[in-house]
mmCIF file of C-alpha atoms and ligand atoms in Angstrom:
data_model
loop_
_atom_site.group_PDB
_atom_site.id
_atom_site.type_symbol
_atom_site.label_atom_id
_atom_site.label_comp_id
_atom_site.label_asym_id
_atom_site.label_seq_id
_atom_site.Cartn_x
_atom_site.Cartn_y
_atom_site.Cartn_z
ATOM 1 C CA UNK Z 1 -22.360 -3.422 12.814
ATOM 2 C CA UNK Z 2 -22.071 -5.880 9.980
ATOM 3 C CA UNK Z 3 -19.079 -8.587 10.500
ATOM 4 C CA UNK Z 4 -16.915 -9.403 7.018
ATOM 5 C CA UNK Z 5 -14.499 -11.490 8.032
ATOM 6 C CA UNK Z 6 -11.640 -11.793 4.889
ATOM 7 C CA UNK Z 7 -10.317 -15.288 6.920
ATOM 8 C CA UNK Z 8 -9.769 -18.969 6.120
ATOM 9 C CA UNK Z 9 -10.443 -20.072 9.651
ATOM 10 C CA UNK Z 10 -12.995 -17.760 11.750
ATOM 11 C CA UNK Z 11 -14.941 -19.852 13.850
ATOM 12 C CA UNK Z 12 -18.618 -18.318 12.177
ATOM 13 C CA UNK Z 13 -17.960 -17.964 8.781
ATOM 14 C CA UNK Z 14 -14.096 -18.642 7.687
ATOM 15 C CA UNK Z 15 -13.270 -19.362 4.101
ATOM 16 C CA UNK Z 16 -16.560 -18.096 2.828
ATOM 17 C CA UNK Z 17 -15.483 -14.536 2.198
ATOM 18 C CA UNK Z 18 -11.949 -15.200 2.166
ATOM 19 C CA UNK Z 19 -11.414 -14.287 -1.541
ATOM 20 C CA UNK Z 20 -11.803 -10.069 -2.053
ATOM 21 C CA UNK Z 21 -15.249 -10.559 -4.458
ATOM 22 C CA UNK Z 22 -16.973 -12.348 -2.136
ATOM 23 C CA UNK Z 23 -16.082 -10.218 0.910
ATOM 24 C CA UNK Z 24 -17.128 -7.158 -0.832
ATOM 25 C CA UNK Z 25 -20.554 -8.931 -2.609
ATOM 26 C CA UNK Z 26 -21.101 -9.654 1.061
ATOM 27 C CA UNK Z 27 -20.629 -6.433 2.559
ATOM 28 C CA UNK Z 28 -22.926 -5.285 0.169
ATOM 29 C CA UNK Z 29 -25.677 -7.836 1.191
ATOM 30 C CA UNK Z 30 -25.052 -6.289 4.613
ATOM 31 C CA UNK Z 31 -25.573 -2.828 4.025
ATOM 32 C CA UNK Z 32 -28.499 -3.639 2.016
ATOM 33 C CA UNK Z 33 -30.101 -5.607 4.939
ATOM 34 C CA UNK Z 34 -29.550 -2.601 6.940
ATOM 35 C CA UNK Z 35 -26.008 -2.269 8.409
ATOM 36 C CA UNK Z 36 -25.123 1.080 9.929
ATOM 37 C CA UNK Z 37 -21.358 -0.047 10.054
ATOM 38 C CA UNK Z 38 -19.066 -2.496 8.248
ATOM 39 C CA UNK Z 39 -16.406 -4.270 10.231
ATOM 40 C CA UNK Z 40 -13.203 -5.770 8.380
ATOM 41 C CA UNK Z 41 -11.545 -8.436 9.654
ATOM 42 C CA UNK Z 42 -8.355 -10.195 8.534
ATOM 43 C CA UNK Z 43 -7.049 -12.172 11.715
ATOM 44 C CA UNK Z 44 -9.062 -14.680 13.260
ATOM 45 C CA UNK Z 45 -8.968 -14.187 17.241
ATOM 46 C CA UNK Z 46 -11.313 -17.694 17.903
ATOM 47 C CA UNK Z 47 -9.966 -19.326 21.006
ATOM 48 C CA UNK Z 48 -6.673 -21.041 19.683
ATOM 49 C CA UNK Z 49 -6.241 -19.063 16.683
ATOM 50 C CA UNK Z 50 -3.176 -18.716 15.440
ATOM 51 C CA UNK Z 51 -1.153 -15.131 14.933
ATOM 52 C CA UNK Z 52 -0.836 -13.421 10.945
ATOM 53 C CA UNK Z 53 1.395 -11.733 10.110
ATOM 54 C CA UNK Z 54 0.818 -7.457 9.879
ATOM 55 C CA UNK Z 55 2.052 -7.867 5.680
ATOM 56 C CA UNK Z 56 -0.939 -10.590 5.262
ATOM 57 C CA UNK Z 57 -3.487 -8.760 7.246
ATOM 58 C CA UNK Z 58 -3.156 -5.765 5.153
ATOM 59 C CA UNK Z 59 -2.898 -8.417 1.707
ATOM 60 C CA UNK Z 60 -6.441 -9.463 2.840
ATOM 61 C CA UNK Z 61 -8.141 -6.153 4.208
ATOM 62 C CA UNK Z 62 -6.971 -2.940 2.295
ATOM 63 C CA UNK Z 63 -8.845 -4.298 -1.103
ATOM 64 C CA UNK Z 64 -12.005 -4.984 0.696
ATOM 65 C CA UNK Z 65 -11.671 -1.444 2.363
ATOM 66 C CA UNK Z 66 -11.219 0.392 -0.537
ATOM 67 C CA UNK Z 67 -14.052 -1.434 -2.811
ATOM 68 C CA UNK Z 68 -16.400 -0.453 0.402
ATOM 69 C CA UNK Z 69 -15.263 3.221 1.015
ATOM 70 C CA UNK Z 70 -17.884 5.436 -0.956
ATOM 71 C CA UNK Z 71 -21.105 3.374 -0.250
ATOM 72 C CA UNK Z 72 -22.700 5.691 2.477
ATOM 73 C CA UNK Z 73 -21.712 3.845 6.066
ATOM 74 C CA UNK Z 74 -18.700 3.892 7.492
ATOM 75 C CA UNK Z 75 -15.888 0.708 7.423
ATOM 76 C CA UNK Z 76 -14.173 -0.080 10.863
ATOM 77 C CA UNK Z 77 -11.048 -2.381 10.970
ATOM 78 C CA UNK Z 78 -10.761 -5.214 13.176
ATOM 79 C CA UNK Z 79 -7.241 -5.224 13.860
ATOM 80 C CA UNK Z 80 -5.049 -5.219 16.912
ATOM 81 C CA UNK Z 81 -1.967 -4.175 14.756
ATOM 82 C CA UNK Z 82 -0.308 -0.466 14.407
ATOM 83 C CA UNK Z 83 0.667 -0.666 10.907
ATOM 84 C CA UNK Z 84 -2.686 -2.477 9.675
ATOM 85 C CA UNK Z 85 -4.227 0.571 11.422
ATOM 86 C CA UNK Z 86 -2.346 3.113 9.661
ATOM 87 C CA UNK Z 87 -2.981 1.982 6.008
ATOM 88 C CA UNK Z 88 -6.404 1.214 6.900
ATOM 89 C CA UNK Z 89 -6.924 4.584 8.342
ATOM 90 C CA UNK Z 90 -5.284 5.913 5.088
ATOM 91 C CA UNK Z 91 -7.343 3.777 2.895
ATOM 92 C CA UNK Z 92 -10.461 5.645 4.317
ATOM 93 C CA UNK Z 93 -11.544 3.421 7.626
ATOM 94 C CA UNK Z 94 -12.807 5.747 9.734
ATOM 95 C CA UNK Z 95 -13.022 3.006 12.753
ATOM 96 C CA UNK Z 96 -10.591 1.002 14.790
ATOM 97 C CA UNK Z 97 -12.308 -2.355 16.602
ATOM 98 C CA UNK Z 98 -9.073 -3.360 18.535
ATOM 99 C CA UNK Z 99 -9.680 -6.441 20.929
ATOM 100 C CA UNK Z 100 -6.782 -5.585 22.955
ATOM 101 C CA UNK Z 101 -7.916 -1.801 23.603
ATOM 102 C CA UNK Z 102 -5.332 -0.291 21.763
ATOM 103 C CA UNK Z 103 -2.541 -1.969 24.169
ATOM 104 C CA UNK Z 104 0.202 -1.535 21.858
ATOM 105 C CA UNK Z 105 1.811 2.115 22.508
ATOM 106 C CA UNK Z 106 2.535 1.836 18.391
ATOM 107 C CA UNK Z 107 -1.197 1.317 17.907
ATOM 108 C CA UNK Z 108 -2.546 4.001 20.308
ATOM 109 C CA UNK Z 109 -0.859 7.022 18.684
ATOM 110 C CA UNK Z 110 -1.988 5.669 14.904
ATOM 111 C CA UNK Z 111 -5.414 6.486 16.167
ATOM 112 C CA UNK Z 112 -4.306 9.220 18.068
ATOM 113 C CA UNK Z 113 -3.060 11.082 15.022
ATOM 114 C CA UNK Z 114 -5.851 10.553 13.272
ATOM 115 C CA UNK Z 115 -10.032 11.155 13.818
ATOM 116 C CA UNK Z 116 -11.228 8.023 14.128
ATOM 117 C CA UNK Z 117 -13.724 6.179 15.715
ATOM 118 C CA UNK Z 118 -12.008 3.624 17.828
ATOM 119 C CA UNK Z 119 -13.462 0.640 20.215
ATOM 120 C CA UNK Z 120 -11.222 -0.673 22.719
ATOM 121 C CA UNK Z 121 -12.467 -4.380 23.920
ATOM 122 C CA UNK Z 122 -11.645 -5.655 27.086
ATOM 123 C CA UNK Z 123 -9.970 -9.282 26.689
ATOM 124 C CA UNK Z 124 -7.918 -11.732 29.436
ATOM 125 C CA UNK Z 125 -4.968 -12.915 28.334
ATOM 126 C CA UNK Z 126 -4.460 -13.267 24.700
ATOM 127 C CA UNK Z 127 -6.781 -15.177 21.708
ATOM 128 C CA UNK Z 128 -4.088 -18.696 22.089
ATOM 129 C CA UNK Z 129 -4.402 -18.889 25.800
ATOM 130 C CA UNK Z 130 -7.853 -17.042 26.887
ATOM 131 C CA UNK Z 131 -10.091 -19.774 27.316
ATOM 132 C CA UNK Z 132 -7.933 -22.184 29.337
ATOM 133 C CA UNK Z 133 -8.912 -21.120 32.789
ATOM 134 C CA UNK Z 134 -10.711 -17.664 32.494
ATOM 135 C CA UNK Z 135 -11.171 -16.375 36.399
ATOM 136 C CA UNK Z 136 -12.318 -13.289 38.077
ATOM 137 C CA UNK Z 137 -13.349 -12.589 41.749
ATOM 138 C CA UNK Z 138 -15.914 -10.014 40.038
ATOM 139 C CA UNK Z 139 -16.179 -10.025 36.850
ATOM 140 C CA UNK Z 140 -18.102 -7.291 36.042
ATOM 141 C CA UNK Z 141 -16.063 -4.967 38.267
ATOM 142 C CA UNK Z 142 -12.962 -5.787 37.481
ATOM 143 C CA UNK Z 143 -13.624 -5.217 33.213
ATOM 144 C CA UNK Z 144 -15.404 -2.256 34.269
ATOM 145 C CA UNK Z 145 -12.081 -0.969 36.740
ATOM 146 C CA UNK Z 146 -9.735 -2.198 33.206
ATOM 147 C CA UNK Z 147 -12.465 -0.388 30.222
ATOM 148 C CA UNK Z 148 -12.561 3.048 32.630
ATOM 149 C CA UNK Z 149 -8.562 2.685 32.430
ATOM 150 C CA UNK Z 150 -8.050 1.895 29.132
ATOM 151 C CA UNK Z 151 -10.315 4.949 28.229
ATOM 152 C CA UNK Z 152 -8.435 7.227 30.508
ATOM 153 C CA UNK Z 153 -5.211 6.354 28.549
ATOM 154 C CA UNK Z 154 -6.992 6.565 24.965
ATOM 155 C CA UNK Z 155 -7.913 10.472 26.300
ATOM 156 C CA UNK Z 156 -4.436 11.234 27.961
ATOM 157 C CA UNK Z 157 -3.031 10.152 24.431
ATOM 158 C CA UNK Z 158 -4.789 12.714 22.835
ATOM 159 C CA UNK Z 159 -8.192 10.600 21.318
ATOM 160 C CA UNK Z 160 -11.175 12.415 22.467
ATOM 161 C CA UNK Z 161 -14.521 10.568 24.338
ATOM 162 C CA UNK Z 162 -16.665 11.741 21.601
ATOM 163 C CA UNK Z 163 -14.726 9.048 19.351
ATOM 164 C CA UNK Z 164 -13.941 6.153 21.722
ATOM 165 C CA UNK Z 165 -17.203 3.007 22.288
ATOM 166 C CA UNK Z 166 -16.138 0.408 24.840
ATOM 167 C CA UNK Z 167 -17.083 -3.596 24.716
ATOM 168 C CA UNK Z 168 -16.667 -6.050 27.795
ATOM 169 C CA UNK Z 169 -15.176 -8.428 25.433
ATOM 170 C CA UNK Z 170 -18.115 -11.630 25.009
ATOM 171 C CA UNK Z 171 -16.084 -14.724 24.885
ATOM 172 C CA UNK Z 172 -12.747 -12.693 25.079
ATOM 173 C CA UNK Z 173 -11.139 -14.842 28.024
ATOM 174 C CA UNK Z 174 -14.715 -15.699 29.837
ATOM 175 C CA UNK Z 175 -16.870 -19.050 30.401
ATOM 176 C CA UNK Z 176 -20.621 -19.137 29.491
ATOM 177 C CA UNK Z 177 -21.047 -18.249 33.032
ATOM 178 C CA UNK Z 178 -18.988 -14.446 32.813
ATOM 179 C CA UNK Z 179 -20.780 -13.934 29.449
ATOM 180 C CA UNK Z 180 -24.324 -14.548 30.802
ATOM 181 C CA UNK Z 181 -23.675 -11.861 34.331
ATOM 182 C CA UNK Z 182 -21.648 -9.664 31.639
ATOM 183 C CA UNK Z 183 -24.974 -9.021 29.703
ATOM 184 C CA UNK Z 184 -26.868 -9.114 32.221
ATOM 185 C CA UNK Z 185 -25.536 -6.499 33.830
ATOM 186 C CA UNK Z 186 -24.137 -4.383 31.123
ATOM 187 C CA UNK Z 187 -25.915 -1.214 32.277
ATOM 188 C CA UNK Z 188 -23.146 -1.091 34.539
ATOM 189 C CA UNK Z 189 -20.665 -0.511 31.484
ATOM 190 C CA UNK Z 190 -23.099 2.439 29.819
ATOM 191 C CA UNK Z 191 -22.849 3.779 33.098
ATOM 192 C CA UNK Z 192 -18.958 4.604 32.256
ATOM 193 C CA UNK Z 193 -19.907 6.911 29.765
ATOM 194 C CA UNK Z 194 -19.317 6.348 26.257
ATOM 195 C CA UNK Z 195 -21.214 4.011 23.560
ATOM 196 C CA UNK Z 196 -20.932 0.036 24.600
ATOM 197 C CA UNK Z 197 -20.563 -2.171 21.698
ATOM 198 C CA UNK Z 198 -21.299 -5.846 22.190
ATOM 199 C CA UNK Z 199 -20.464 -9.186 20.215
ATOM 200 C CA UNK Z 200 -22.246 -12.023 21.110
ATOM 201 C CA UNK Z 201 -23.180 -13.609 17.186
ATOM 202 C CA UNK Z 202 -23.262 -16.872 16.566
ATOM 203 C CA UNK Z 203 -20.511 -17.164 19.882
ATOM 204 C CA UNK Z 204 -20.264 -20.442 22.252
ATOM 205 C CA UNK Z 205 -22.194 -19.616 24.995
ATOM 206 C CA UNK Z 206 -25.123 -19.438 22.301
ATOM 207 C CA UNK Z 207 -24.354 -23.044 21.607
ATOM 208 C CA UNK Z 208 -23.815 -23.851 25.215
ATOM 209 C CA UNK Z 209 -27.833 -23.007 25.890
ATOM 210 C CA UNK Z 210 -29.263 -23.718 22.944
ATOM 211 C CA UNK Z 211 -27.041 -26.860 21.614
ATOM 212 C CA UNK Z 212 -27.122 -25.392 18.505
ATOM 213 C CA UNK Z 213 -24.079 -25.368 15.407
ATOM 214 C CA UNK Z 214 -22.093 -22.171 14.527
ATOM 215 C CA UNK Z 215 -24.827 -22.002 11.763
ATOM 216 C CA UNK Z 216 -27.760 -22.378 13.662
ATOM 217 C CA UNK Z 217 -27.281 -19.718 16.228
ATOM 218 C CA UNK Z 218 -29.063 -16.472 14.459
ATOM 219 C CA UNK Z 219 -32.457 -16.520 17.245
ATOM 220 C CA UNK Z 220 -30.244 -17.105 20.007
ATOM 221 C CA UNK Z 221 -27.773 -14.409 18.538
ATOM 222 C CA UNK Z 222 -30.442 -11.982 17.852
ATOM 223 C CA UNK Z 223 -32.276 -12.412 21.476
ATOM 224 C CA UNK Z 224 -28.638 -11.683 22.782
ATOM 225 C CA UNK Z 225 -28.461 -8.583 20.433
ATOM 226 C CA UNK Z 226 -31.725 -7.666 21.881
ATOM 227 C CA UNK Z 227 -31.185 -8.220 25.092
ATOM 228 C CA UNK Z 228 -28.367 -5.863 24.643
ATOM 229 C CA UNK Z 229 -29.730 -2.988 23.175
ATOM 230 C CA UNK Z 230 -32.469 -3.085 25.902
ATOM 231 C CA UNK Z 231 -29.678 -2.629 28.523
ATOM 232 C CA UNK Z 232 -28.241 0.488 27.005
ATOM 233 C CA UNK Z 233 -26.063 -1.316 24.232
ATOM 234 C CA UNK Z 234 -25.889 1.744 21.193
ATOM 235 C CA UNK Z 235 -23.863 -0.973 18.617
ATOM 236 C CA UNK Z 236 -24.366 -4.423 18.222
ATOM 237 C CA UNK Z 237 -21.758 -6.276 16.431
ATOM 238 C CA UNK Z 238 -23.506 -9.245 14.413
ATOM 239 C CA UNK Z 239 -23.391 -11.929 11.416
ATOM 240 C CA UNK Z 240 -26.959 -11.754 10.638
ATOM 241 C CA UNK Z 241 -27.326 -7.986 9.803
ATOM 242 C CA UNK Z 242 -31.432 -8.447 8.704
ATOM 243 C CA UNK Z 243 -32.898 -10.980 11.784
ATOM 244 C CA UNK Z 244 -31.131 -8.299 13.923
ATOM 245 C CA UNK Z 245 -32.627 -5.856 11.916
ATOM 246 C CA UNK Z 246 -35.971 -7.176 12.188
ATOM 247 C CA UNK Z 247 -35.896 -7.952 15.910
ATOM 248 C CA UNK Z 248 -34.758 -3.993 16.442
ATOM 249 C CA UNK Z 249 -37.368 -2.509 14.728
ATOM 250 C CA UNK Z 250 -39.445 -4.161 17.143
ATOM 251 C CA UNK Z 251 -37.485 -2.921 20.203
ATOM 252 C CA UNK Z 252 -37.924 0.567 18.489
ATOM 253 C CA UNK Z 253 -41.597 0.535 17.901
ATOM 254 C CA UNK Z 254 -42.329 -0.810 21.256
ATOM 255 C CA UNK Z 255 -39.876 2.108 22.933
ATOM 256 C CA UNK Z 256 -41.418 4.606 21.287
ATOM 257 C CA UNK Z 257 -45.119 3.941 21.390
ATOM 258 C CA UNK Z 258 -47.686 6.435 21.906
ATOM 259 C CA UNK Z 259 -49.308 6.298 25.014
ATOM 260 C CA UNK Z 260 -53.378 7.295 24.639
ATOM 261 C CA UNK Z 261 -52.931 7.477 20.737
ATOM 262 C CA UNK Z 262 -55.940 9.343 19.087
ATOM 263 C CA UNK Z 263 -58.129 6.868 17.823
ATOM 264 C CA UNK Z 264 -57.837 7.688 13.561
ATOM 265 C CA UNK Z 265 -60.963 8.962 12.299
ATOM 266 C CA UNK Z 266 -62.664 7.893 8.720
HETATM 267 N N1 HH2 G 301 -15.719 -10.674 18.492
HETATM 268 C C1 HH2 G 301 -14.979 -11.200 17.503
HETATM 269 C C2 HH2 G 301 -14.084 -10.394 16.788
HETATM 270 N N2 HH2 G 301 -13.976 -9.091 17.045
HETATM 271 N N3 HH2 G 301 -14.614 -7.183 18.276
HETATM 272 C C3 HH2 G 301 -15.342 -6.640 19.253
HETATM 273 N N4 HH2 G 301 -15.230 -5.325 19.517
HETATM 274 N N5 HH2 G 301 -16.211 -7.381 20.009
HETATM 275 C C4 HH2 G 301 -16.373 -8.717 19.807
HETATM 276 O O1 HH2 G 301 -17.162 -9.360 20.546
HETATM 277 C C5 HH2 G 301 -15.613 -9.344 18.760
HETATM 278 C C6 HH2 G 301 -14.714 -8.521 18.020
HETATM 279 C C7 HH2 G 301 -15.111 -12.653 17.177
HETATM 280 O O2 HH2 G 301 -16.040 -12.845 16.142
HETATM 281 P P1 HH2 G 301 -15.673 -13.106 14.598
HETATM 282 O O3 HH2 G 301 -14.973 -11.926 14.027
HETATM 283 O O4 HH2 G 301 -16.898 -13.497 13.873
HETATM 284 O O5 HH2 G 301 -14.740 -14.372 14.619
HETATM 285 P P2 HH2 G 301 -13.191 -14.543 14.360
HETATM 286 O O6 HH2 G 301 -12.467 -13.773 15.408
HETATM 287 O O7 HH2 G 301 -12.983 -16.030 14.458
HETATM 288 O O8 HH2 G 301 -12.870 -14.002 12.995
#
């Protein structure tokens, strides 16, 4: 899953595809590097971020939907917000990436009336507050206790398993400390079911380890992304769309070696 985020102030990449031809001309780079998904974003939710209004969401992400609708993967929409989700939806997304798991009542029967994909992300306390003092007694439990009840209510509203991926939320109201058990252990979430989608680009604890800048964090982003699809991760949610790419296609190969291959002859 490709990120375009259509923002002045994300913490990756804000501002540089803030203006509708230079999201698109960079969703195209992304597909072409091998994206099996686009995801739209037009709110920032960095620690601290501040809120945008539903009117400018939409002003910044329906015109880089529709350009991208018609060229052969599908779009998601990052959005937390019912109505962005509606004309999204109606402008031919065909995925919902909603870091509050579809909280809003508004929200979950948009997706319910329609047949979208939908991930629901599992966050602590909101993007202004969640990093001030993130604490759990058991941190993978408790997310896992939250994503198996958050899915229950997606299904008793009507939205089938077959269309719902889960995400433990990287960074989403956690210290390095949460992140690092949360990948480590993330068999735990494919054990609930569904797909698990994880988003660990270019994110702080990367920095944390490696000391690196925001734009020096694609090997420790792609060793996460790795990391994650060799603990049962089916999406990976990432800036860097070809070093991902790269570093899969070695996870593949070595997964699905031969064993004894047949020596070739002549
Ligand atoms: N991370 C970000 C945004 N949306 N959605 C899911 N499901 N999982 C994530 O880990 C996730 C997400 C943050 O990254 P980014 O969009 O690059 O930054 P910003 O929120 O500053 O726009």
């Amino acid at each position: 899953m490709g990120v375009v985020n259509v923002t002045p102030d994300s913490f990756a990449d804000g501002g540089r595809y803030f203006d509708k031809t230079r999201a698109v001309e960079h969703a195209l780079r992304l597909i072409d590097e091998g994206a099996d998904i686009l995801d739209i974003g037009g709110e920032s939710t960095r620690p601290g971020a501040g809120m945008v209004t539903a009117g400018e969401e939409m002003r910044r992400v329906l015109p880089v939907v529709e350009a991208l609708i018609g060229n052969g993967i599908p779009v998601s929409v990052d959005t937390n917000k019912a109505e962005v989700m509606r004309e999204a939806l109606a402008a031919g997304a065909s995925m919902i990436n909603d870091i509050s798991a579809l909280h809003s009542t508004e929200a979950m029967a948009v997706v319910a009336q329609s047949d979208c994909a939908v991930c629901l992300m599992h966050m602590q306390n909101d993007p202004a507050s969640m990093q001030a003092a993130p604490h759990y007694r058991d941190v993978v439990g408790e997310i896992k206790v939250y994503l198996s009840a958050r899915l229950a209510a997606a299904e008793a509203a009507g939205i089938c398993r077959e269309r719902i991926a889960i995400d433990p939320g990287f960074g989403f109201g956690k210290t390095a400390a949460h992140n690092l058990v949360l990948l480590r252990e993330l068999g735990e979430f494919t054990g609930l079911g569904v797909p698990v989608l994880v988003g660990w680009s270019r994110k702080g604890t990367i920095g944390k380890i490696t000391g690196r800048a925001t734009e020096d964090r694609v090997h420790g982003s792609v060793a996460a992304a790795l990391m994650a699809v060799e603990r049962g991760a089916a999406i990976v949610r990432v800036h860097d769309v070809a070093a991902t790419r790269d570093a899969l296609a070695m996870h593949c190969a070595v997964r699905d070696a031969v064993d004894n291959p047949v020596p070739a002859h002549g």
